[in-house]
Amino acid sequence: MSCCLRTALYIKTVELMSVDASVMAIAERLEITKFLTLERRDFQLFRPKHCQFFEIMP
């Protein structure tokens, strides 16, 4: 894999993680506990302050 392609994939991953982090921060502020998402991994790893875990709906 070329260096440019690896860098592009890394930047894409960081962007997605920052979007997930923003959604989780807003959820904490609004005390949202349920999510409808296809990206389960990030939401399962995060431990919110306002509840024990996020309920993730498929």
mmCIF file of C-alpha atoms in Angstrom:
data_model
loop_
_atom_site.group_PDB
_atom_site.id
_atom_site.type_symbol
_atom_site.label_atom_id
_atom_site.label_comp_id
_atom_site.label_asym_id
_atom_site.label_seq_id
_atom_site.Cartn_x
_atom_site.Cartn_y
_atom_site.Cartn_z
ATOM 1 C CA MET A 1 0.000 0.000 0.000
ATOM 2 C CA SER A 2 1.358 3.376 -0.916
ATOM 3 C CA CYS A 3 2.183 6.005 1.680
ATOM 4 C CA CYS A 4 -0.447 8.369 0.242
ATOM 5 C CA LEU A 5 -3.154 5.731 0.441
ATOM 6 C CA ARG A 6 -2.237 4.852 4.056
ATOM 7 C CA THR A 7 -2.332 8.537 4.981
ATOM 8 C CA ALA A 8 -5.709 9.001 3.279
ATOM 9 C CA LEU A 9 -7.138 5.985 5.127
ATOM 10 C CA TYR A 10 -5.778 7.310 8.439
ATOM 11 C CA ILE A 11 -7.334 10.729 7.873
ATOM 12 C CA LYS A 12 -10.660 9.114 6.962
ATOM 13 C CA THR A 13 -10.544 7.048 10.181
ATOM 14 C CA VAL A 14 -9.762 10.095 12.318
ATOM 15 C CA GLU A 15 -12.650 12.012 10.709
ATOM 16 C CA LEU A 16 -15.073 9.204 11.487
ATOM 17 C CA MET A 17 -13.825 8.968 15.046
ATOM 18 C CA SER A 18 -14.260 12.706 15.521
ATOM 19 C CA VAL A 19 -17.830 12.497 14.225
ATOM 20 C CA ASP A 20 -18.581 9.629 16.633
ATOM 21 C CA ALA A 21 -17.023 11.591 19.486
ATOM 22 C CA SER A 22 -19.140 14.630 18.647
ATOM 23 C CA VAL A 23 -22.317 12.546 18.593
ATOM 24 C CA MET A 24 -21.423 10.998 21.968
ATOM 25 C CA ALA A 25 -20.676 14.407 23.494
ATOM 26 C CA ILE A 26 -24.035 15.745 22.344
ATOM 27 C CA ALA A 27 -25.748 12.611 23.653
ATOM 28 C CA GLU A 28 -24.203 13.173 27.079
ATOM 29 C CA ARG A 29 -25.285 16.796 27.130
ATOM 30 C CA LEU A 30 -28.868 15.923 26.096
ATOM 31 C CA GLU A 31 -28.897 12.739 28.246
ATOM 32 C CA ILE A 32 -29.633 10.492 25.263
ATOM 33 C CA THR A 33 -29.131 6.805 26.022
ATOM 34 C CA LYS A 34 -30.302 5.061 22.817
ATOM 35 C CA PHE A 35 -28.638 5.089 19.400
ATOM 36 C CA LEU A 36 -29.539 3.702 16.026
ATOM 37 C CA THR A 37 -26.200 3.115 14.313
ATOM 38 C CA LEU A 38 -24.269 0.661 12.193
ATOM 39 C CA GLU A 39 -21.001 1.693 13.912
ATOM 40 C CA ARG A 40 -21.380 -0.304 17.120
ATOM 41 C CA ARG A 41 -17.722 -0.571 18.084
ATOM 42 C CA ASP A 42 -17.039 3.051 19.044
ATOM 43 C CA PHE A 43 -20.315 3.451 20.887
ATOM 44 C CA GLN A 44 -19.761 0.239 22.870
ATOM 45 C CA LEU A 45 -16.261 1.293 23.962
ATOM 46 C CA PHE A 46 -17.302 4.716 25.244
ATOM 47 C CA ARG A 47 -18.544 4.992 28.844
ATOM 48 C CA PRO A 48 -20.942 7.921 29.216
ATOM 49 C CA LYS A 49 -21.195 9.912 32.443
ATOM 50 C CA HIS A 50 -25.001 10.074 32.536
ATOM 51 C CA CYS A 51 -25.707 6.317 32.252
ATOM 52 C CA GLN A 52 -23.831 3.019 32.506
ATOM 53 C CA PHE A 53 -23.787 2.452 28.739
ATOM 54 C CA PHE A 54 -25.435 3.492 25.491
ATOM 55 C CA GLU A 55 -28.207 1.217 24.255
ATOM 56 C CA ILE A 56 -27.384 0.502 20.615
ATOM 57 C CA MET A 57 -30.195 -0.541 18.338
ATOM 58 C CA PRO A 58 -29.388 -2.399 15.131
#
